[in-house]
GROMACS .gro file of C-alpha atoms in nm:
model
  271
    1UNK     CA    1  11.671  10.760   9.234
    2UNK     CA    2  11.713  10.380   9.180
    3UNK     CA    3  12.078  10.458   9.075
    4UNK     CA    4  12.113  10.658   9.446
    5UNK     CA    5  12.263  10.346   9.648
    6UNK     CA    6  12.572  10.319   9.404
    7UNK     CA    7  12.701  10.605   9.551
    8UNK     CA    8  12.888  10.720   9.859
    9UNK     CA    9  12.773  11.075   9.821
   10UNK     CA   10  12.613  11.343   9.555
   11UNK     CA   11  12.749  11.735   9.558
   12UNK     CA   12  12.579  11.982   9.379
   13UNK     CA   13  12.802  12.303   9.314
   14UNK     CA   14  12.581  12.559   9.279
   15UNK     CA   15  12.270  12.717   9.102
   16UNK     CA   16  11.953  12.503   9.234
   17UNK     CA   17  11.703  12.810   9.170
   18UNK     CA   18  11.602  12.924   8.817
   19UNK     CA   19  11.487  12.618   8.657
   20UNK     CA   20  11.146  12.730   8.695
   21UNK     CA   21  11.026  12.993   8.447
   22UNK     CA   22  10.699  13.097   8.642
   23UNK     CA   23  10.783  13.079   9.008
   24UNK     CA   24  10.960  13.305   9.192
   25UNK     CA   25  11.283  13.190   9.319
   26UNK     CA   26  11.152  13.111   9.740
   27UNK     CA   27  10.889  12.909   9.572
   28UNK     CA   28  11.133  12.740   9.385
   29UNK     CA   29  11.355  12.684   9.671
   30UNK     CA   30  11.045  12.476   9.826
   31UNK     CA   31  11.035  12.245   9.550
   32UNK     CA   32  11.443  12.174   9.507
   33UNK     CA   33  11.431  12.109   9.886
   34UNK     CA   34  11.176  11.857   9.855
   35UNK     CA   35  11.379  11.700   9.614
   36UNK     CA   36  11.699  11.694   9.759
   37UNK     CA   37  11.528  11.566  10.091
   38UNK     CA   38  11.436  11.279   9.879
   39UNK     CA   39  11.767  11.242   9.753
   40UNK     CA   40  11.927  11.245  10.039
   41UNK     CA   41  11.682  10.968  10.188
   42UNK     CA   42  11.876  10.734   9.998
   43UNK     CA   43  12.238  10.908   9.986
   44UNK     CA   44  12.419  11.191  10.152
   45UNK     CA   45  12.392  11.508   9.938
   46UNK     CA   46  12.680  11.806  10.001
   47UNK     CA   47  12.559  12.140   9.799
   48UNK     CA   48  12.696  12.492   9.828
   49UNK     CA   49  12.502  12.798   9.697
   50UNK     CA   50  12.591  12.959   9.334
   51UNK     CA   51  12.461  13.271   9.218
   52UNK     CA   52  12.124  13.213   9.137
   53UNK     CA   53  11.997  13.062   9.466
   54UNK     CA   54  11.962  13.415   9.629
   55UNK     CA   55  11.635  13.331   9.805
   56UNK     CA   56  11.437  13.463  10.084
   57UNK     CA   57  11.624  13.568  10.434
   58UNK     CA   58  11.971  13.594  10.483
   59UNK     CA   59  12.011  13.495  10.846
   60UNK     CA   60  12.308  13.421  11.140
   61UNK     CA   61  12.505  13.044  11.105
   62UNK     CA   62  12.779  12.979  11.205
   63UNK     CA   63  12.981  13.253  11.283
   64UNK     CA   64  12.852  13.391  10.958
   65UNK     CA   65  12.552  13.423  10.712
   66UNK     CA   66  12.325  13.181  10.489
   67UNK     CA   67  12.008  13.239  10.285
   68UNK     CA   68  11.738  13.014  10.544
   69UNK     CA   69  11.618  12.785  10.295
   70UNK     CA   70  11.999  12.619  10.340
   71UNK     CA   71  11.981  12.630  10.700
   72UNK     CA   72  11.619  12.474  10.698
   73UNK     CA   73  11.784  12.173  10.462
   74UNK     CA   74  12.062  12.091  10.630
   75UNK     CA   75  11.814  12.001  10.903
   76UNK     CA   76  11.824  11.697  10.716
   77UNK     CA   77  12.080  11.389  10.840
   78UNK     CA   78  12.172  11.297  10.513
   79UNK     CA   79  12.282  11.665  10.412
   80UNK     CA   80  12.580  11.856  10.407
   81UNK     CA   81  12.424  12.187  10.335
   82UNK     CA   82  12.582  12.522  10.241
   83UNK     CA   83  12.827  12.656  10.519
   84UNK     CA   84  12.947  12.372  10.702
   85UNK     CA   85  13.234  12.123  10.713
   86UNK     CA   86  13.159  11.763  10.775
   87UNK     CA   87  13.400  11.446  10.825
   88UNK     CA   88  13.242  11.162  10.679
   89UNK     CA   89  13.403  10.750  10.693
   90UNK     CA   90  13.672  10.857  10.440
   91UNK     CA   91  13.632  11.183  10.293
   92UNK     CA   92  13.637  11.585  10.457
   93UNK     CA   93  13.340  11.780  10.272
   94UNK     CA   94  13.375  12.133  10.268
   95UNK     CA   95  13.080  12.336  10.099
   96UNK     CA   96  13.136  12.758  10.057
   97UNK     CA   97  12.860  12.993  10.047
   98UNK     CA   98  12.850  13.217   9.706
   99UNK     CA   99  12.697  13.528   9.890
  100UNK     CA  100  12.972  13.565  10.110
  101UNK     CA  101  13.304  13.738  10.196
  102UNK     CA  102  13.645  13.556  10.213
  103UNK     CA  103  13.693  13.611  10.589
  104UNK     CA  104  13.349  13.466  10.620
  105UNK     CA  105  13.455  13.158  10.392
  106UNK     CA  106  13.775  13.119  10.588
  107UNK     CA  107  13.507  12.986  10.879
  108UNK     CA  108  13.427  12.676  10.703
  109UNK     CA  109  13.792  12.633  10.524
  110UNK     CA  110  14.007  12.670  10.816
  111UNK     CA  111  13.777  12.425  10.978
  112UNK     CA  112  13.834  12.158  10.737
  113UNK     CA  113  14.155  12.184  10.713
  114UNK     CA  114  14.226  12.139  11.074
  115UNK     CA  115  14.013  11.802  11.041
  116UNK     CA  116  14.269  11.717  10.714
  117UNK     CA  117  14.568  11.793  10.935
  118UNK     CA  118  14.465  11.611  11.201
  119UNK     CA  119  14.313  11.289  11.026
  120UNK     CA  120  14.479  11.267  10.700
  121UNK     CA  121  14.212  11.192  10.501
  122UNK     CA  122  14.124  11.338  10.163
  123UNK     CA  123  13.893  11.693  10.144
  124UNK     CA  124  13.685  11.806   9.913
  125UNK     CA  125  13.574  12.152   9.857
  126UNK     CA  126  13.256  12.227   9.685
  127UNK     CA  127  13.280  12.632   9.585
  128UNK     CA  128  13.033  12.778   9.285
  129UNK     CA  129  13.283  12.987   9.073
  130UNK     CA  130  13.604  12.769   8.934
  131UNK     CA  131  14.013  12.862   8.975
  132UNK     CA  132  14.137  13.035   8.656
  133UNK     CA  133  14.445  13.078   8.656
  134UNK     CA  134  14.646  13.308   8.400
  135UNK     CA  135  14.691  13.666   8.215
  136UNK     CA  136  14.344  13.886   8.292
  137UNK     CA  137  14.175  13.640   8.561
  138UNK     CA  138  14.005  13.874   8.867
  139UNK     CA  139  13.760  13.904   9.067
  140UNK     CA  140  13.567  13.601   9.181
  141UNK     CA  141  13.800  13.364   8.952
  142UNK     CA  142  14.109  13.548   9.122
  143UNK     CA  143  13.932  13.464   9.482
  144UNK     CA  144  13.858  13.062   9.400
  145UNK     CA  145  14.213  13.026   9.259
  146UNK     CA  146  14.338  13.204   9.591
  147UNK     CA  147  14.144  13.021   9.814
  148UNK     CA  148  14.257  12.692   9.617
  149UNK     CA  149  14.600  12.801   9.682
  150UNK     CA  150  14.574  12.901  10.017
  151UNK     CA  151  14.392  12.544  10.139
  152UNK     CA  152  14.489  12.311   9.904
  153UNK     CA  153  14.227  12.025   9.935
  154UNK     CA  154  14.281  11.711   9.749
  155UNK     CA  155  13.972  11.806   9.522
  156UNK     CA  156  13.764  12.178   9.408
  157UNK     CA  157  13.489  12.089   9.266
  158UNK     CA  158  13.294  12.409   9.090
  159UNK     CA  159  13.012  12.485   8.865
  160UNK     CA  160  12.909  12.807   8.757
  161UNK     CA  161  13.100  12.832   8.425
  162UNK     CA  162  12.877  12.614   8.188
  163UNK     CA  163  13.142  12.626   7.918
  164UNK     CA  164  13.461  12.614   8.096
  165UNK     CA  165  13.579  12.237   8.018
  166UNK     CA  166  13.554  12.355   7.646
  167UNK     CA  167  13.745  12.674   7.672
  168UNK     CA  168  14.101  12.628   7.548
  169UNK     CA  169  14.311  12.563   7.831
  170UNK     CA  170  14.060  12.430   8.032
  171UNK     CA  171  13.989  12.113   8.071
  172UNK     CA  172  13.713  11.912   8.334
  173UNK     CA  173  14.002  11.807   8.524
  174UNK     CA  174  14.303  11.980   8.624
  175UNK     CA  175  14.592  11.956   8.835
  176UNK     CA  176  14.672  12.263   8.994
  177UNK     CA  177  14.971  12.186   9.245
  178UNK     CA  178  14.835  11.912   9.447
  179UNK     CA  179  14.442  12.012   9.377
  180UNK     CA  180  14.252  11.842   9.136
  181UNK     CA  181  14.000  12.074   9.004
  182UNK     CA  182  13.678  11.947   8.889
  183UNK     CA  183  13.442  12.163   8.666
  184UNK     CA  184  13.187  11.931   8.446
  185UNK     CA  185  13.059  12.219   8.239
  186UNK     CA  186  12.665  12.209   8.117
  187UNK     CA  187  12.544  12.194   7.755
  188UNK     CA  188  12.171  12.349   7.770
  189UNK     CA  189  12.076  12.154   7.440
  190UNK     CA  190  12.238  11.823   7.561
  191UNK     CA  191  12.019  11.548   7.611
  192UNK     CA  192  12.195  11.451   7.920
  193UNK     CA  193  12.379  11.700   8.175
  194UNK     CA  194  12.709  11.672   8.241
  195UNK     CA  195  12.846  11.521   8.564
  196UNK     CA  196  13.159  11.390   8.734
  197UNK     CA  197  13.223  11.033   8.880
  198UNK     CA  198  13.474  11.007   9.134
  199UNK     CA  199  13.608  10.667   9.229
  200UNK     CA  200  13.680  10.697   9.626
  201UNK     CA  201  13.909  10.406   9.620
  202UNK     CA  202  14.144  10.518   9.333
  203UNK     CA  203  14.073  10.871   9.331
  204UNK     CA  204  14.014  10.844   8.932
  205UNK     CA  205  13.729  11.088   8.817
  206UNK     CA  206  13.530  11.053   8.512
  207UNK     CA  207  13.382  11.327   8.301
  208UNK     CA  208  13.066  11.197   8.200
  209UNK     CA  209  12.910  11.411   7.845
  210UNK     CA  210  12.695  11.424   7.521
  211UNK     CA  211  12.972  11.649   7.354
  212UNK     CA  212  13.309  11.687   7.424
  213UNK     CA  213  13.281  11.988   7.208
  214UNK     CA  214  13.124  12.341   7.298
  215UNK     CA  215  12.748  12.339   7.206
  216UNK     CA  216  12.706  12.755   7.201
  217UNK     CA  217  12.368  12.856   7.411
  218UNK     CA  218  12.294  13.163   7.189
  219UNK     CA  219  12.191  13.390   7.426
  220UNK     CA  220  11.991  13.174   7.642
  221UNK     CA  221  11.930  13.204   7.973
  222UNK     CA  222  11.997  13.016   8.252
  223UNK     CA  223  11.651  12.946   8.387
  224UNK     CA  224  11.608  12.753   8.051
  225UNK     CA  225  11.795  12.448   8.173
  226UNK     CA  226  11.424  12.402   8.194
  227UNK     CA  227  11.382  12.295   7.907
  228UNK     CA  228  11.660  12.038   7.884
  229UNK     CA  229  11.546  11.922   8.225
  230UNK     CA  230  11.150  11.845   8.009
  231UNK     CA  231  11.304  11.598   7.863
  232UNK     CA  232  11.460  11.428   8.136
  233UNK     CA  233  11.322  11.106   8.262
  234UNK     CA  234  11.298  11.117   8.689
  235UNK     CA  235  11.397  11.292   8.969
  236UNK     CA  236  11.745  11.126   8.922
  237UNK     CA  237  11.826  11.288   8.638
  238UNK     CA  238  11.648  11.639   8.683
  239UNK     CA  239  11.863  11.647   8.969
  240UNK     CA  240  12.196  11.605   8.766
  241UNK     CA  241  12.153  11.883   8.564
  242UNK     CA  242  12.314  12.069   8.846
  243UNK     CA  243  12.462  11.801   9.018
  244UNK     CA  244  12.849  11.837   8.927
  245UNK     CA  245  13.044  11.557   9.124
  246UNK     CA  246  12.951  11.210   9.217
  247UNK     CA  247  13.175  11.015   9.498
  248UNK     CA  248  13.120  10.639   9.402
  249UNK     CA  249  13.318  10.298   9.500
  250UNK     CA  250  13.277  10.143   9.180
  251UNK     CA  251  12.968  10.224   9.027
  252UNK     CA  252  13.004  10.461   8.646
  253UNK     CA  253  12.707  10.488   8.513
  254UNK     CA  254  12.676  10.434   8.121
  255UNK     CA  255  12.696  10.802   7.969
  256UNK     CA  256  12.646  10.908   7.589
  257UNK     CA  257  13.048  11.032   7.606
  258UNK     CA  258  13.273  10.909   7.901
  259UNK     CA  259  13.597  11.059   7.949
  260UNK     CA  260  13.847  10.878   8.222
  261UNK     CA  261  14.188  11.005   8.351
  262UNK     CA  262  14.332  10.762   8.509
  263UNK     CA  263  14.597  10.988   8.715
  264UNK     CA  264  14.444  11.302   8.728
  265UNK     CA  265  14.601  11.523   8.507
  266UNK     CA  266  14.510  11.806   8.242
  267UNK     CA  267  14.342  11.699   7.957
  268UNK     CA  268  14.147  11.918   7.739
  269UNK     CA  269  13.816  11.906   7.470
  270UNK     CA  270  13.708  12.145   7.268
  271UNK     CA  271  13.886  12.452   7.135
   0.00000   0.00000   0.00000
């Protein structure tokens, strides 16, 4: 947390819930909320559902749907919760619901990209499952790399896919047209979690890591980030293990492996 003022704004793509072996996932909902309340205290938060955070009621917002425990948390000044589209000083943050249709995610992206068209400024697009692009890709990969297509923010920032930085041809960042798509990857085993720094000023990300090689999970599950997230220090860093994009000014943050592209372009780890 005393890290939080360095930055302009946290997102967290995805998959809040199942960190929590023993509670079901509404009670865990309780205790990430508190959390990212306390987070956001200190520095706007943006975070869009993924396909673990299924919990409790499903109710009306917005011209479409949202599990409640969103709505309830985006009560909060400091948050851009799931479903909405919010102009900040210098940046358009767009955050897609995982439980949802395309028509109903057209809401929120046709939104933002009136406010792009109309102001200029750079958007960013927080949705759970990554582009793929190539021979094979469908379903929900076929959807994000449609929906990138179809919108074409300045950034897509996506979780979901702990080991798609390390696939080959995949990389953390990549330049899809005019999109730069960000996907940090997780390493269950690592002592750290892997983020993203993005400068807001140069628009240089940074792939912060403890491997830039594949570390294979053998089988486990994903409600064992628990155990990485045991050995974590604070609040701060629990939160990263799902938090996939930082927008800073300056500020990079001293990482066991730190990866910079100073244009962003394709460049890939792992094989």
């Amino acid at each position: 947390m005393e890290e939080a003022s360095n930055f302009d704004l946290v997102c967290i793509a995805g998959d809040l819930l199942d960190m929590f072996r023993s509670e079901t996932r509404i009670e865990q909902s309780g205790e990430i909320a508190r959390l990212i309340r306390k987070l956001a205290d200190l520095v706007p938060v943006a975070i869009c559902s993924g396909n673990h955070d299924n919990a409790g009621r499903i109710v009306s917002h917005d011209r479409a749907s949202v599990y409640e425990w969103f709505i309830e948390l985006g009560t909060h000044r400091n948050v851009i919760t799931d479903g909405s589209t919010r102009k900040l000083e210098n940046l358009i943050v767009t955050t897609v619901p995982y439980h949802r249709s395309r028509q109903e995610k057209s809401i929120w992206l046709d939104r933002g990209s009136t406010i792009r068209r109309q102001t200029g400024m750079p958007w960013i697009i927080l949705h759970h499952v990554p582009a793929k692009s190539g021979t094979g890709v469908s379903g929900e990969e076929l959807e994000a790399s449609e929906l990138l297509a179809a919108y074409r923010p300045d950034y897509f920032v996506s979780g979901h896919n702990h080991a798609f930085p390390y696939e080959s041809g995949q990389s953390w960042n990549q330049k899809l047209g005019q999109v730069s798509l960000l996907v940090p990857g997780q390493l269950l085993e690592a002592p750290i979690p892997n983020y993203i720094t993005l400068d807001s000023e140069s628009g240089d990300p940074s792939w912060h890591t403890a491997s830039e090689t594949w570390i294979p999970e053998d089988g486990l599950s994903d409600h064992l980030v628990l155990k990485l997230a045991k050995r974590l220090i604070n609040c701060t860093q629990l939160l990263l293990v799902e938090v996939y994009c930082h927008y800073s000014r300056s500020h990079k943050p001293d990482a066991h492996q730190h990866f910079k592209s100073k244009s962003p372009s394709l460049r890939q780890f792992g094989t």
